[in-house]
mmCIF file of C-alpha atoms in Angstrom:
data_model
loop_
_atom_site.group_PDB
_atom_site.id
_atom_site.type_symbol
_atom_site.label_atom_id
_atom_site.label_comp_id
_atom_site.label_asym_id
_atom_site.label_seq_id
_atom_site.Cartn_x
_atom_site.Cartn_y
_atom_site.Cartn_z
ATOM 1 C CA UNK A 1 0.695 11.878 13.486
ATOM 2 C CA UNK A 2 2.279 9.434 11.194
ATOM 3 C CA UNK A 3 2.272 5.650 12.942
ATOM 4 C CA UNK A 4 4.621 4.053 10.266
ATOM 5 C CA UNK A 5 7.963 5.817 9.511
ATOM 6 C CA UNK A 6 10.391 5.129 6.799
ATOM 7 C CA UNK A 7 12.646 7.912 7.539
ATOM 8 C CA UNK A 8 15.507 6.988 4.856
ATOM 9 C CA UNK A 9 13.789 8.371 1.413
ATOM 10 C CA UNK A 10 16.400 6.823 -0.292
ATOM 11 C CA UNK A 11 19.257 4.076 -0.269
ATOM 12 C CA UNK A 12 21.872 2.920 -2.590
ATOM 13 C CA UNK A 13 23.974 -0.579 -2.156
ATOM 14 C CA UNK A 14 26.377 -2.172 -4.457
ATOM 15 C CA UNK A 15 25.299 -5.505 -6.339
ATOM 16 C CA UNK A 16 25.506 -8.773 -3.891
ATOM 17 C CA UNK A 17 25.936 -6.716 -0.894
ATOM 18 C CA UNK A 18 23.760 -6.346 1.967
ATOM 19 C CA UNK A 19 20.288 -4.000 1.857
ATOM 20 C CA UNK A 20 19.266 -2.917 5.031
ATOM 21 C CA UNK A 21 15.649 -0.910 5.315
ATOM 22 C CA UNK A 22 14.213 0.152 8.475
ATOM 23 C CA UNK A 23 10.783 1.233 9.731
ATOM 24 C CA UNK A 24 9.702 2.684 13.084
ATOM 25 C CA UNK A 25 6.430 2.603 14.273
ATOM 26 C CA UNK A 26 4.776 4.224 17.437
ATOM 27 C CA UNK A 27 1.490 2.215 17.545
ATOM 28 C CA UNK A 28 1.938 -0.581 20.270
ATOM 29 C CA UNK A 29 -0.952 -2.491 19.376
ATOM 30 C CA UNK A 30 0.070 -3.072 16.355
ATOM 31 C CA UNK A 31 -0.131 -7.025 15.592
ATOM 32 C CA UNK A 32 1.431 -7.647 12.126
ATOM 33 C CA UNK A 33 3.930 -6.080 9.744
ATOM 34 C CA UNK A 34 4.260 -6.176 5.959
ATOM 35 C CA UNK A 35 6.511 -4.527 3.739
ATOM 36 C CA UNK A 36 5.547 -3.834 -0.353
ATOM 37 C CA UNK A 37 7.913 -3.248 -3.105
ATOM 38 C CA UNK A 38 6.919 -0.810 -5.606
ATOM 39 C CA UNK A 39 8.179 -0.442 -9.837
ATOM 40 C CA UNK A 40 7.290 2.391 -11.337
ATOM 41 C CA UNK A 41 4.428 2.287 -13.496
ATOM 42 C CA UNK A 42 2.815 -0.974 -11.114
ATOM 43 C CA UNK A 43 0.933 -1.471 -7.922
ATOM 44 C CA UNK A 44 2.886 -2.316 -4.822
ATOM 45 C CA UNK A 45 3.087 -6.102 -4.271
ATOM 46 C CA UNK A 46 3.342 -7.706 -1.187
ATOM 47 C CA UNK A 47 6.729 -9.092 -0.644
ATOM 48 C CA UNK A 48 6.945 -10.463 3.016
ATOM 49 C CA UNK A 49 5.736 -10.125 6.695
ATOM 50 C CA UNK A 50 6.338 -10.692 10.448
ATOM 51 C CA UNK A 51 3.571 -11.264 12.953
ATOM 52 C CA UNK A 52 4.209 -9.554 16.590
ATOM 53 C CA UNK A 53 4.784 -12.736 17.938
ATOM 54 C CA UNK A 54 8.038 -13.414 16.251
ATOM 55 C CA UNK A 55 11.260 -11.523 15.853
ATOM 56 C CA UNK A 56 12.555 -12.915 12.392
ATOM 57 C CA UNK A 57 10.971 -14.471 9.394
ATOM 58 C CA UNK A 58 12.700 -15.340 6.553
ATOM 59 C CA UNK A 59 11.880 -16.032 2.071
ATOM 60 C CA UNK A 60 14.424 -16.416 0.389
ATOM 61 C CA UNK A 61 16.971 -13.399 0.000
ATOM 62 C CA UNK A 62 14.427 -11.360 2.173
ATOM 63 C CA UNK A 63 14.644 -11.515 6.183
ATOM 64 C CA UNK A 64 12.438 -9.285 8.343
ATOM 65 C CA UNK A 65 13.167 -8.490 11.787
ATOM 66 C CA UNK A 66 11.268 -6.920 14.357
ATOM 67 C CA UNK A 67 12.438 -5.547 17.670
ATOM 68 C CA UNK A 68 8.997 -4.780 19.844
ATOM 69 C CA UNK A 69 10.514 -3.271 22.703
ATOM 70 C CA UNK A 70 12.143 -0.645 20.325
ATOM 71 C CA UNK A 71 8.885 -0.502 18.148
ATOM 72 C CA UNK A 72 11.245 -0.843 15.306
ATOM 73 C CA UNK A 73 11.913 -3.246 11.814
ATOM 74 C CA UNK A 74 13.539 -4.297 9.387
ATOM 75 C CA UNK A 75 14.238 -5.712 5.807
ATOM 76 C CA UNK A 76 17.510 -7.397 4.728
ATOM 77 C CA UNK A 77 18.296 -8.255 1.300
ATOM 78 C CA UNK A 78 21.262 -10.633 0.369
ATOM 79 C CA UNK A 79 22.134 -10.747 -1.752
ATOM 80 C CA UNK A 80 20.839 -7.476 -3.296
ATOM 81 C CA UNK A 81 20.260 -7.981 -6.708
ATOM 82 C CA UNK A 82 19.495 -5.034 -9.642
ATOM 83 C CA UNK A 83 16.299 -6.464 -10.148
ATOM 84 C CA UNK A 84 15.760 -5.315 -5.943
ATOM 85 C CA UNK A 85 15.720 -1.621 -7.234
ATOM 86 C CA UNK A 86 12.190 -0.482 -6.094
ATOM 87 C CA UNK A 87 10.619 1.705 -3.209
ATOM 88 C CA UNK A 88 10.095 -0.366 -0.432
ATOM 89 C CA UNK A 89 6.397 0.318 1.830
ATOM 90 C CA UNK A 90 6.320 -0.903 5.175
ATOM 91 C CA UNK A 91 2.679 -1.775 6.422
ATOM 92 C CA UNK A 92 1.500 -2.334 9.900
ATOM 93 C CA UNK A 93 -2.367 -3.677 10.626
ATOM 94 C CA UNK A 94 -3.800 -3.496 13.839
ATOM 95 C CA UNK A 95 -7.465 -4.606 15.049
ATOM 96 C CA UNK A 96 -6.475 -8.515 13.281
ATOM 97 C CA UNK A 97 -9.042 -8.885 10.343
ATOM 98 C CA UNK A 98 -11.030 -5.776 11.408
ATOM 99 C CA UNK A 99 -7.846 -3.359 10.559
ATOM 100 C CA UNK A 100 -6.718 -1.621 7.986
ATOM 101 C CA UNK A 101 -3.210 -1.386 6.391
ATOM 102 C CA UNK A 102 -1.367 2.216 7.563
ATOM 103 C CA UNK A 103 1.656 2.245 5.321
ATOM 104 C CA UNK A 104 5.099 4.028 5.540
ATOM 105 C CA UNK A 105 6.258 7.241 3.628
ATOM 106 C CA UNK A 106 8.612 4.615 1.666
ATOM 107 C CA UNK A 107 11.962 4.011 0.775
ATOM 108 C CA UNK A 108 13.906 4.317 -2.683
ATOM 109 C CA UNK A 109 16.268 1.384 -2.982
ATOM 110 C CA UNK A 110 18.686 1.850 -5.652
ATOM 111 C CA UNK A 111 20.784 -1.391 -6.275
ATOM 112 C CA UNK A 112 24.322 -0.389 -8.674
ATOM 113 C CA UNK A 113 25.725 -3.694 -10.165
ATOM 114 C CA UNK B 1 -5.590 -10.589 -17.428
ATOM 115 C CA UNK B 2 -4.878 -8.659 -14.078
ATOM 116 C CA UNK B 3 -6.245 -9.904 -10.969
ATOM 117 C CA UNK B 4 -7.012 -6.086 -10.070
ATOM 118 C CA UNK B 5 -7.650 -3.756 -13.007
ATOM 119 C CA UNK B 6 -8.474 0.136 -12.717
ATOM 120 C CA UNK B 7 -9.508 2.171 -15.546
ATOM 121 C CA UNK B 8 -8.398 4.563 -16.411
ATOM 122 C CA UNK B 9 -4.942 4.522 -16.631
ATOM 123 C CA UNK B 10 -3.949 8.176 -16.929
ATOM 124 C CA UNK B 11 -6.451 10.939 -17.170
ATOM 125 C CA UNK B 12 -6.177 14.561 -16.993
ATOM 126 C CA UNK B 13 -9.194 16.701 -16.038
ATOM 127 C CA UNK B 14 -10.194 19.974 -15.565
ATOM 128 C CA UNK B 15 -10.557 21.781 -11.764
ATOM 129 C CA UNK B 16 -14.469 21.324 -10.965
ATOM 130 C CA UNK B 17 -15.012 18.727 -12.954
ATOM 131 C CA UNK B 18 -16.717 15.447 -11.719
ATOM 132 C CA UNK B 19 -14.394 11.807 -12.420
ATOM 133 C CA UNK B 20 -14.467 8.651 -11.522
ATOM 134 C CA UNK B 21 -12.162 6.064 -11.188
ATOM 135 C CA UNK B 22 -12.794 2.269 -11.797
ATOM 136 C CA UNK B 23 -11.659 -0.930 -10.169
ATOM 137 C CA UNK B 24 -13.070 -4.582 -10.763
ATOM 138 C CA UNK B 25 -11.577 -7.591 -9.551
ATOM 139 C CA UNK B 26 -11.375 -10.995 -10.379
ATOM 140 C CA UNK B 27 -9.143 -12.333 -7.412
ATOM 141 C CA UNK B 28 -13.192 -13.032 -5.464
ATOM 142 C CA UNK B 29 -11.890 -11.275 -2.336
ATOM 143 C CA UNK B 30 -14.692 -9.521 -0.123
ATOM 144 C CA UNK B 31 -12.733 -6.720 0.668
ATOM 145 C CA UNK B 32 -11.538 -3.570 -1.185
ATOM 146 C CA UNK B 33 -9.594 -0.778 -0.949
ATOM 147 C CA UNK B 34 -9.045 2.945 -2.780
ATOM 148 C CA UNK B 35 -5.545 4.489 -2.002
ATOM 149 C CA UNK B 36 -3.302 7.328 -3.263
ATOM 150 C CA UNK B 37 -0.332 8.005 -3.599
ATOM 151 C CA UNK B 38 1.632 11.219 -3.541
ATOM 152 C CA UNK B 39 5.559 11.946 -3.564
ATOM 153 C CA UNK B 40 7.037 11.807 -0.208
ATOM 154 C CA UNK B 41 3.512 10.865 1.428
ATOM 155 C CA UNK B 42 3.374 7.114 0.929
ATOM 156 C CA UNK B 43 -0.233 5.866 0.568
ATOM 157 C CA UNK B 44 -2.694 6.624 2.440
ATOM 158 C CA UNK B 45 -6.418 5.157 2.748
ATOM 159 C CA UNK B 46 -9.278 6.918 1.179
ATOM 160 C CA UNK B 47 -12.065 4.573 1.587
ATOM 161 C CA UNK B 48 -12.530 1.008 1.766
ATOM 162 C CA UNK B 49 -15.151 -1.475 1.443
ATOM 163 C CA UNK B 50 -15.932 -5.254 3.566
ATOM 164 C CA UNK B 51 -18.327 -6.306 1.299
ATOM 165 C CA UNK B 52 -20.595 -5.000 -0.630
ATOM 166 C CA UNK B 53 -22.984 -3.470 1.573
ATOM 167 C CA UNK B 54 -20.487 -2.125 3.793
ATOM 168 C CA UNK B 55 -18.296 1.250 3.199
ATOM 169 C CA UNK B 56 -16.076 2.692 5.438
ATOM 170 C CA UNK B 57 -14.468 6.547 5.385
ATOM 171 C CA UNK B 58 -10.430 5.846 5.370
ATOM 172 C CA UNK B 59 -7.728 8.775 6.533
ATOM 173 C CA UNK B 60 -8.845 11.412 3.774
ATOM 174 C CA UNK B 61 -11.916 10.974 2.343
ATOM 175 C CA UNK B 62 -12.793 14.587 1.934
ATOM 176 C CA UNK B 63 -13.574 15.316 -1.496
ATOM 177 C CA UNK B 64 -14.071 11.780 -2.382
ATOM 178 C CA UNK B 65 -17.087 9.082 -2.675
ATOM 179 C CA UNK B 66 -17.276 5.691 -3.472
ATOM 180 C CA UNK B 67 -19.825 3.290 -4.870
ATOM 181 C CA UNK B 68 -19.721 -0.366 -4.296
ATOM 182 C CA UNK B 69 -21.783 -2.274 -7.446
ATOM 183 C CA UNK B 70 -20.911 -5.282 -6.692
ATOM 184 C CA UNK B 71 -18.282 -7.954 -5.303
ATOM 185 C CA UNK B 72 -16.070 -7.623 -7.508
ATOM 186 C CA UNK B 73 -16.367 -3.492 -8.808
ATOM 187 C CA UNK B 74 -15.632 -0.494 -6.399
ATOM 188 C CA UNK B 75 -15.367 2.644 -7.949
ATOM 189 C CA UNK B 76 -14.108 6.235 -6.789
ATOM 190 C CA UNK B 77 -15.886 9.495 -8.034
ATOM 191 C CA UNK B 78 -14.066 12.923 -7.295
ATOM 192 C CA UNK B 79 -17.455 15.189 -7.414
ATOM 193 C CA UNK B 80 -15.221 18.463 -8.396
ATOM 194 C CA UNK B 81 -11.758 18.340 -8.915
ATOM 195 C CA UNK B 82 -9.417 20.181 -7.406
ATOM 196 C CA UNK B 83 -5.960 20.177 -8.203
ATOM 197 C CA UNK B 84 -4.606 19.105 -4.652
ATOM 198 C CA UNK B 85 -6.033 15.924 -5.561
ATOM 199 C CA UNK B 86 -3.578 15.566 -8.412
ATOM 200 C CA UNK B 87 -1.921 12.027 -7.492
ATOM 201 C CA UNK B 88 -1.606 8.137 -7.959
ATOM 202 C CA UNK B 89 -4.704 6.031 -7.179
ATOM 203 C CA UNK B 90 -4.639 2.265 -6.163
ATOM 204 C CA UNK B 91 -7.284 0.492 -5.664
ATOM 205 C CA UNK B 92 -6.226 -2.996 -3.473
ATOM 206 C CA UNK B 93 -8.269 -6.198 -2.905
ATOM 207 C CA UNK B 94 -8.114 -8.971 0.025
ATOM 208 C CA UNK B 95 -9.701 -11.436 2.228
ATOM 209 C CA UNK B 96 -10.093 -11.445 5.372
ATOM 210 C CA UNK B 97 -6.792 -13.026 5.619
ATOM 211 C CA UNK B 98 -5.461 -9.303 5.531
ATOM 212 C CA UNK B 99 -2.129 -10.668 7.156
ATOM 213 C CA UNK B 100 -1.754 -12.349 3.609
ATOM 214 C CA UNK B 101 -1.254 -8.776 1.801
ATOM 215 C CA UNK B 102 -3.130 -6.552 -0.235
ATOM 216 C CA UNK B 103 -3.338 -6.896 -4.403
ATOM 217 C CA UNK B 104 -2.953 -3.499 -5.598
ATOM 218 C CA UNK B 105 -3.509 -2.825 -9.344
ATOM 219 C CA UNK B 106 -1.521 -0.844 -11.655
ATOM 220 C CA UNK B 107 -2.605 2.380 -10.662
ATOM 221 C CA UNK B 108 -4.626 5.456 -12.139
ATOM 222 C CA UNK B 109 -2.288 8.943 -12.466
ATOM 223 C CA UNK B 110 -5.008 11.986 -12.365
ATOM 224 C CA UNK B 111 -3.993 14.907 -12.913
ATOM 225 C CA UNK B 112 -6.287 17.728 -12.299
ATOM 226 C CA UNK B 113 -5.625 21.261 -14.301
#
């Protein structure tokens, strides 16, 4: 049974428009979120999170939300840049610094200038 | 130099025969990690490692064993390969700030014929 769902494989957005990924997740005891983004050819690299406390953290161009009640999240990107073209991994750790990452399926951003 | 370097990069091997995969690490984090990755599956946890006397069975670790020889080397041995174990492997590093992300290396791309 898969805890982490990316259920868009793929998503395409104009240059300097808004990118919108989402993630689902059916474990309620889950405590923090992370999401990756992928090149081909490289290791994912960690990009940004959200502890279960919150509802919104923000770097830069990258804002995650997370909506507990709905067991659902997401990562906005604005402006969405070329460069942004990757698949996206959302992560979710449970058990604090006992757990383990459990990572989604993925998403393929594609970013057209 | 990377922080997390696996060797090697691509290898292609026959069905039965034994591999294994290499990771070392200079980033001094405790804790790592052996992943793969296959299309449309997202990556999922094969075994991982606290320190070095400590190893842990992940989501599939059938067909797999691991071998920790020290802080900063964990290395993955398929004892005979099969071809469903065709896929990308990452091996991933971190404290036990795991909150803070993962550092995955580049990636090894077995193939098994």
């Amino acid at each position: 049974d898969q805890q982490v769902k990316q259920n868009s494989p793929s998503l395409s957005v104009q240059e300097g428009r808004i990118s919108i990924l989402n993630c689902d997740y059916t474990n309620s005891m889950f405590d923090y979120f992370l999401w990756y983004k992928k090149y081909p050819a490289e290791g994912p690299t960690f990009l940004i999170s959200i502890s279960s406390i919150k509802d919104k953290n923000e770097d830069g161009r990258f804002t995650v939300f997370l909506n507990k009640s709905a067991k659902h999240l997401s990562l906005h990107i604005v402006p969405s840049q070329p460069g942004d073209s990757a698949v996206y991994f959302c992560a979710a750790i449970y058990g604090g610094s006992q757990g383990n990452l459990i990572f989604g399926k993925g998403t393929k951003l594609s970013v057209k200038p | 130099d990377a922080d997390v370097t696996q060797t090697p990069r691509n290898r292609i091997t026959k069905t039965g025969k034994r591999i294994m995969l290499e990771c070392s690490q200079t980033k001094g984090h405790d804790r790592m990690y052996w992943y793969r990755q296959d299309p449309g599956l997202g990556l999922r946890l094969i075994y991982y490692s606290f320190d070095v006397k400590d190893i842990n069975k992940g989501e599939i670790s059938d067909g797999y064993s691991v071998s920790r020889q020290a802080q900063a080397k964990f290395s993955l041995s398929l004892e005979s390969a099969i071809p469903n174990q065709t896929a990308l492997y990452f091996c991933a590093t971190s404290d036990e700030r795991v909150t803070y992300g993962y550092t995955f290396g580049s990636g090894t791309r077995l193939t098994v014929v």
